[in-house]
XYZ file of C-alpha atoms in Angstrom:
439
model
C 0.000 0.000 0.000
C 2.862 2.366 0.752
C 4.341 1.741 -2.691
C 0.900 2.276 -4.226
C 0.418 5.647 -2.512
C 4.005 6.641 -3.270
C 3.449 6.006 -6.965
C 0.244 8.073 -6.964
C 2.014 10.858 -5.099
C 5.014 10.757 -7.435
C 3.340 10.577 -10.826
C 0.632 13.124 -10.062
C 3.363 15.446 -8.802
C 5.432 14.973 -11.951
C 2.388 15.790 -14.100
C 1.068 18.769 -12.138
C 4.147 19.946 -10.227
C 5.095 22.846 -12.505
C 1.533 24.194 -12.638
C 1.228 23.861 -8.849
C 4.471 25.772 -8.344
C 3.312 28.616 -10.628
C -0.118 28.793 -8.974
C 1.437 28.862 -5.487
C 3.944 31.540 -6.511
C 1.321 33.808 -8.087
C -0.966 33.160 -5.129
C 1.766 34.349 -2.784
C 2.158 37.528 -4.844
C -1.589 38.187 -4.796
C -2.102 37.720 -1.039
C -1.171 41.330 -0.280
C -2.283 42.789 -3.611
C -4.528 45.432 -2.053
C -1.922 46.540 0.472
C 0.867 46.645 -2.123
C -1.242 48.626 -4.580
C -2.032 51.216 -1.926
C 1.614 51.334 -0.859
C 2.977 51.763 -4.385
C 0.273 54.205 -5.541
C -0.774 56.231 -2.475
C -2.199 59.123 -4.527
C -4.807 56.806 -5.992
C -6.246 55.750 -2.686
C -5.361 58.309 -0.027
C -5.787 62.066 0.458
C -5.068 64.516 3.246
C -8.233 66.361 4.330
C -7.672 70.154 4.401
C -9.353 70.313 7.819
C -10.897 67.974 10.353
C -14.449 68.874 9.325
C -13.752 69.912 5.733
C -16.824 69.575 3.499
C -16.718 67.121 0.641
C -17.734 67.729 -2.937
C -21.042 66.299 -4.049
C -20.974 62.987 -5.869
C -22.200 64.686 -9.043
C -19.288 67.131 -8.862
C -16.844 64.239 -8.596
C -18.515 62.502 -11.530
C -18.297 65.743 -13.511
C -14.572 65.964 -12.730
C -14.080 62.481 -14.166
C -16.129 63.293 -17.251
C -14.059 66.432 -17.775
C -10.972 64.228 -18.001
C -12.425 61.134 -19.673
C -14.801 63.024 -21.948
C -18.463 64.053 -21.616
C -19.592 60.811 -23.279
C -17.901 58.674 -20.660
C -20.469 56.131 -19.467
C -20.395 56.014 -15.664
C -20.991 52.474 -14.429
C -20.786 53.030 -10.691
C -19.459 55.116 -7.839
C -17.967 54.057 -4.516
C -17.758 56.510 -1.623
C -15.917 55.748 1.621
C -16.792 56.996 5.082
C -13.052 57.257 5.788
C -12.164 60.946 5.223
C -8.711 59.996 3.918
C -9.986 57.782 1.093
C -10.541 58.850 -2.492
C -13.830 58.240 -4.252
C -13.765 55.509 -6.907
C -15.638 56.004 -10.157
C -15.889 53.158 -12.657
C -16.577 53.570 -16.353
C -18.268 51.103 -18.651
C -16.045 49.322 -21.118
C -13.437 46.607 -21.004
C -11.065 44.376 -22.844
C -10.528 44.771 -26.554
C -12.060 42.670 -29.289
C -12.925 39.027 -28.979
C -10.882 38.612 -25.825
C -12.875 41.269 -24.016
C -16.106 39.597 -25.034
C -14.965 36.243 -23.735
C -14.005 37.776 -20.432
C -17.356 39.489 -20.205
C -19.200 36.237 -20.779
C -16.961 34.582 -18.213
C -17.722 37.360 -15.745
C -21.428 36.856 -16.296
C -21.060 33.137 -15.698
C -19.188 33.815 -12.455
C -21.965 36.106 -11.309
C -24.660 33.551 -12.037
C -22.750 30.907 -10.108
C -22.690 33.116 -7.030
C -19.138 34.355 -7.525
C -20.117 37.989 -7.530
C -18.480 39.148 -4.343
C -18.120 42.771 -5.141
C -21.285 44.512 -6.066
C -24.763 44.502 -7.430
C -26.145 43.645 -10.795
C -24.381 45.488 -13.606
C -25.217 46.583 -17.091
C -23.921 44.553 -19.980
C -20.257 45.260 -20.428
C -19.984 47.301 -17.249
C -17.630 47.067 -14.363
C -19.035 47.359 -10.909
C -17.575 49.469 -8.152
C -17.726 46.544 -5.827
C -14.336 45.303 -4.414
C -11.554 47.430 -3.089
C -10.724 48.457 -6.621
C -13.841 47.237 -8.278
C -13.044 43.630 -7.528
C -11.113 41.303 -9.811
C -14.013 40.580 -12.075
C -16.209 39.902 -9.085
C -18.375 42.972 -9.016
C -21.238 41.231 -10.723
C -23.513 40.526 -7.783
C -26.190 37.960 -8.436
C -26.381 37.905 -12.194
C -23.284 39.374 -13.740
C -23.023 41.353 -16.937
C -22.775 39.874 -20.417
C -19.833 40.740 -22.583
C -20.321 41.403 -26.261
C -17.904 40.809 -29.057
C -15.643 43.793 -29.204
C -16.624 44.925 -25.728
C -15.339 43.786 -22.393
C -17.762 42.636 -19.814
C -17.440 42.375 -16.116
C -15.109 39.435 -16.312
C -11.568 39.285 -15.140
C -9.738 42.245 -16.641
C -12.720 43.016 -18.863
C -14.065 45.890 -16.815
C -13.675 49.493 -17.798
C -11.173 51.986 -16.440
C -11.382 53.440 -12.956
C -10.773 56.986 -11.803
C -9.899 58.095 -8.279
C -11.170 61.494 -7.168
C -10.049 63.677 -4.278
C -13.391 64.336 -2.522
C -12.231 67.766 -1.328
C -10.532 69.260 -4.390
C -11.943 67.231 -7.274
C -8.435 66.276 -8.453
C -8.601 63.139 -10.586
C -6.052 60.319 -10.744
C -6.490 57.866 -13.571
C -7.422 56.100 -15.632
C -6.457 52.876 -13.948
C -6.968 49.806 -16.151
C -6.611 46.540 -14.306
C -5.687 44.692 -17.509
C -2.528 46.780 -17.807
C -1.361 46.118 -14.254
C 1.245 43.714 -12.932
C -1.324 42.064 -10.686
C -3.564 41.276 -13.650
C -0.700 39.280 -15.153
C -0.280 37.443 -11.859
C -4.026 36.810 -11.676
C -4.137 35.544 -15.271
C -1.308 33.123 -14.487
C -2.967 32.080 -11.250
C -6.364 31.425 -12.806
C -5.424 29.975 -16.177
C -1.713 30.181 -16.962
C -2.608 32.911 -19.525
C -4.084 30.138 -21.646
C -7.765 31.081 -21.830
C -10.324 28.307 -21.263
C -7.708 25.595 -21.892
C -5.354 27.124 -19.336
C -8.197 27.443 -16.865
C -8.986 23.749 -17.340
C -5.311 22.816 -16.872
C -5.179 24.763 -13.605
C -8.433 23.186 -12.460
C -7.303 19.624 -13.208
C -3.903 20.292 -11.621
C -5.669 21.598 -8.522
C -7.706 18.392 -8.322
C -4.479 16.413 -8.616
C -2.967 18.560 -5.890
C -5.703 17.475 -3.476
C -4.769 13.808 -4.083
C -1.086 14.681 -3.792
C -1.689 16.235 -0.366
C -3.779 13.295 0.888
C -1.275 10.682 -0.307
C 1.525 12.803 1.162
C -0.103 12.616 4.598
C -0.481 8.834 4.222
C 3.213 8.507 3.357
C 4.186 10.850 6.198
C 2.263 8.898 8.843
C 4.862 7.432 11.240
C 4.955 3.852 12.445
C 6.492 4.685 15.852
C 6.957 7.593 18.274
C 10.651 7.791 17.389
C 9.874 8.313 13.723
C 7.119 10.775 14.685
C 9.669 13.014 16.379
C 11.884 12.916 13.297
C 8.989 13.878 11.047
C 8.000 16.840 13.175
C 11.380 18.569 13.291
C 13.796 19.771 10.619
C 17.421 18.767 11.190
C 19.036 21.990 9.985
C 22.641 20.840 10.516
C 22.238 17.646 8.479
C 23.568 16.891 5.000
C 21.896 18.457 1.969
C 20.111 15.208 1.169
C 18.656 14.908 4.682
C 17.823 18.615 4.864
C 15.996 18.445 1.539
C 14.093 15.401 2.822
C 13.064 17.225 6.005
C 12.031 20.376 4.158
C 9.704 18.293 2.008
C 8.365 15.934 4.650
C 8.220 18.075 7.794
C 7.175 21.413 6.299
C 4.834 19.539 3.976
C 3.015 18.122 6.979
C 2.650 21.498 8.728
C 1.315 23.196 5.598
C -0.796 20.304 4.265
C -4.084 21.332 5.853
C -3.813 24.945 4.678
C -2.736 23.935 1.170
C -5.690 21.556 0.996
C -8.095 24.351 1.997
C -6.598 26.797 -0.526
C -6.726 24.191 -3.303
C -10.249 23.065 -2.432
C -11.671 26.593 -2.420
C -9.758 27.349 -5.629
C -11.871 24.784 -7.483
C -14.758 27.258 -7.341
C -12.987 29.385 -9.963
C -12.291 26.447 -12.256
C -15.413 24.303 -12.438
C -19.062 25.238 -12.676
C -20.070 21.834 -11.352
C -18.201 22.615 -8.132
C -20.234 25.783 -7.589
C -23.443 23.963 -8.439
C -22.444 21.348 -5.889
C -22.183 23.999 -3.162
C -25.779 25.039 -3.693
C -26.938 21.431 -4.095
C -25.316 20.345 -0.816
C -26.744 23.348 1.033
C -30.117 22.934 -0.710
C -30.013 26.602 -1.734
C -30.999 28.629 -4.786
C -27.964 30.260 -6.468
C -30.060 33.264 -7.509
C -31.391 34.066 -4.075
C -34.449 36.252 -3.517
C -35.755 38.326 -6.412
C -34.771 41.988 -6.179
C -37.625 44.501 -5.960
C -38.552 46.521 -9.049
C -38.960 50.240 -9.597
C -42.325 51.671 -10.503
C -41.834 52.861 -14.075
C -42.522 56.547 -14.623
C -42.858 57.444 -18.272
C -40.515 60.338 -19.091
C -39.759 60.562 -15.383
C -36.501 61.968 -14.102
C -34.199 59.295 -12.768
C -32.404 59.319 -9.446
C -28.975 60.931 -9.453
C -25.890 59.808 -7.579
C -26.252 62.551 -4.956
C -29.819 61.611 -4.142
C -28.974 57.911 -4.014
C -26.001 58.579 -1.730
C -28.107 60.757 0.583
C -30.843 58.136 0.915
C -28.275 55.369 1.440
C -26.607 57.298 4.266
C -29.983 57.843 5.883
C -30.842 54.156 5.641
C -27.395 52.824 6.595
C -25.657 55.640 8.499
C -22.797 53.572 9.932
C -21.558 51.925 6.721
C -17.856 52.022 5.875
C -18.529 52.441 2.163
C -21.353 52.927 -0.324
C -21.037 51.407 -3.810
C -23.779 52.759 -6.085
C -24.631 50.770 -9.218
C -27.027 52.171 -11.807
C -29.911 49.953 -12.983
C -29.570 48.325 -16.398
C -33.158 48.908 -17.531
C -36.241 50.970 -16.740
C -37.679 48.545 -14.186
C -34.732 47.545 -12.063
C -33.980 49.109 -8.705
C -30.903 51.199 -8.123
C -28.573 49.197 -5.901
C -26.289 50.431 -3.171
C -23.868 47.906 -1.721
C -22.772 48.767 1.808
C -20.019 47.392 4.011
C -20.576 47.506 7.751
C -17.849 47.866 10.381
C -18.824 44.570 12.004
C -18.849 42.548 8.775
C -17.765 38.982 9.450
C -15.229 38.976 6.616
C -14.405 40.469 3.248
C -17.374 40.039 0.930
C -19.966 39.970 3.730
C -21.789 42.965 2.263
C -25.374 44.183 2.351
C -27.505 45.619 -0.445
C -30.010 48.444 -0.398
C -32.590 48.800 -3.179
C -33.950 52.211 -4.201
C -36.626 53.158 -6.712
C -34.651 54.611 -9.606
C -37.246 57.366 -10.155
C -38.282 58.476 -6.679
C -35.439 57.271 -4.470
C -37.910 55.480 -2.237
C -36.274 52.560 -0.364
C -37.658 49.309 -1.745
C -35.939 46.942 0.626
C -32.655 45.633 1.966
C -30.799 42.385 1.639
C -28.488 41.914 4.607
C -25.692 39.425 4.253
C -27.126 37.216 6.991
C -30.442 37.123 5.105
C -28.869 35.459 2.077
C -29.414 31.729 1.807
C -26.862 29.278 3.171
C -25.378 28.464 -0.225
C -24.677 32.109 -1.013
C -23.133 32.719 2.399
C -20.926 29.634 2.101
C -19.866 30.551 -1.438
C -18.919 34.053 -0.343
C -16.560 32.690 2.270
C -14.501 31.031 -0.452
C -12.711 34.160 -1.631
C -11.542 35.414 1.814
C -10.553 31.855 2.776
C -8.740 31.285 -0.518
C -6.846 34.583 -0.328
C -6.156 34.326 3.396
C -8.150 37.474 4.160
C -10.684 35.698 6.368
C -9.003 36.842 9.623
C -7.195 39.900 8.339
C -3.427 40.396 8.369
C -2.514 37.335 10.537
C -4.263 34.901 8.191
C -2.770 36.697 5.178
C 0.738 36.249 6.575
C -0.011 32.561 7.116
C -1.324 32.270 3.542
C 1.813 33.949 2.194
C 4.111 31.549 4.068
C 2.124 28.496 3.007
C 2.073 29.588 -0.652
C 5.839 30.138 -0.641
C 6.296 26.652 0.829
C 3.991 25.325 -1.882
C 6.465 26.584 -4.475
C 9.313 24.638 -2.856
C 7.610 21.240 -2.536
C 7.732 20.324 -6.261
C 11.439 21.221 -6.212
C 12.346 19.277 -3.068
C 10.144 16.404 -4.227
C 11.948 16.127 -7.575
C 15.315 16.164 -5.775
C 14.117 13.332 -3.511
C 12.954 11.371 -6.569
C 16.292 11.844 -8.347
C 18.166 10.772 -5.218
C 15.994 7.665 -5.014
C 16.664 6.839 -8.674
C 20.392 7.233 -8.085
C 20.184 4.952 -5.032
C 18.244 2.314 -6.994
C 20.806 2.424 -9.811
C 23.616 1.821 -7.312
C 21.717 -1.120 -5.811
C 21.118 -2.557 -9.272
C 24.803 -2.173 -10.198
C 25.917 -3.961 -6.997
C 23.427 -6.749 -7.659
C 24.707 -7.202 -11.196
C 28.319 -7.319 -9.943
C 27.370 -9.891 -7.315
C 25.524 -11.985 -9.895
C 28.469 -11.875 -12.284
C 30.862 -12.904 -9.515
C 28.634 -15.828 -8.564
């Protein structure tokens, strides 16, 4: 049985090892993406208020400042306003990736939204990017349904959203445009999700992730000690040993300590690779992926529609203690205007609430608190913070970073162990042949 599990562990690792190493490396880079972006580009995200109680510009004034830079025909997709006086306002434009590629990403974004992956914002117009994540979300601002990309236009999929502008809420100074597709972290995300290989690459990553789960399980079986003496050896790294022994310990010992976390990261990562996995979440929890139907606006023929200022005012009245307000415009004449809010006591990243307003009168039509979502939606929304290590803030992110870095080393140390074993077997075979010849 040990030989059987060793063979499974070895051959699956040889097949998927390179992909696993790349996914772990890019995952490590992406753990602190938000913090690194804010550190490298402070003018995008932070401002210094002129006074403690300095008045802010209206939302319409900030939108006008963006349109003055982007052009009067710029199609505003959404606005995100923070309660933090040192944060800039984020304004997202409709648009996205070029040509056929943008369309594919848009369709992919829509599919993610329908499967419950929308962890950033509300329902978006076709080809729009929501204001929902810290920077609009990595293609996850689709809410419950997700936008549809068209050929030649980017949708709300990964990298397919339109540019973002960051506005100083006191002076109206605009920083942008910021296009996620052109960023370093988009390249890392594309490698992480699909090895920059489109649907085929995404499938390769998904299958490799499945293999990785079996690799981890068989690794634990092979690690399991037969005695207390061996247990002690397999729980400590002998740092002053030979290179061969040190390499063995780095693979076996550190592999054991990181196995559970790697299994969790790999398991949750399947949600971005396979639709059947997401369907399984809702099947197991006996939940509807769509959730409750959103209320509708009462159509007013030739009626004036609600502006950003009015929507922001009503949202603050309804949810006065929110940390942020992400306003998404309705996509047709009947839908409600949606405001996604983040509360200070949110359980984790993505545990957001939604407020629905009549797009003509501004009358509140209802709320959907995170705890009121069905079990399947709540479970699915935990996947992103668990997968990225953000579930418990900075401590869990540090742990995720360490584990991902170790994940890069295991294919390397494993191959070295395999080569050493081959060399040892060749020596045994040579001695046996010499002994046979002598006899």
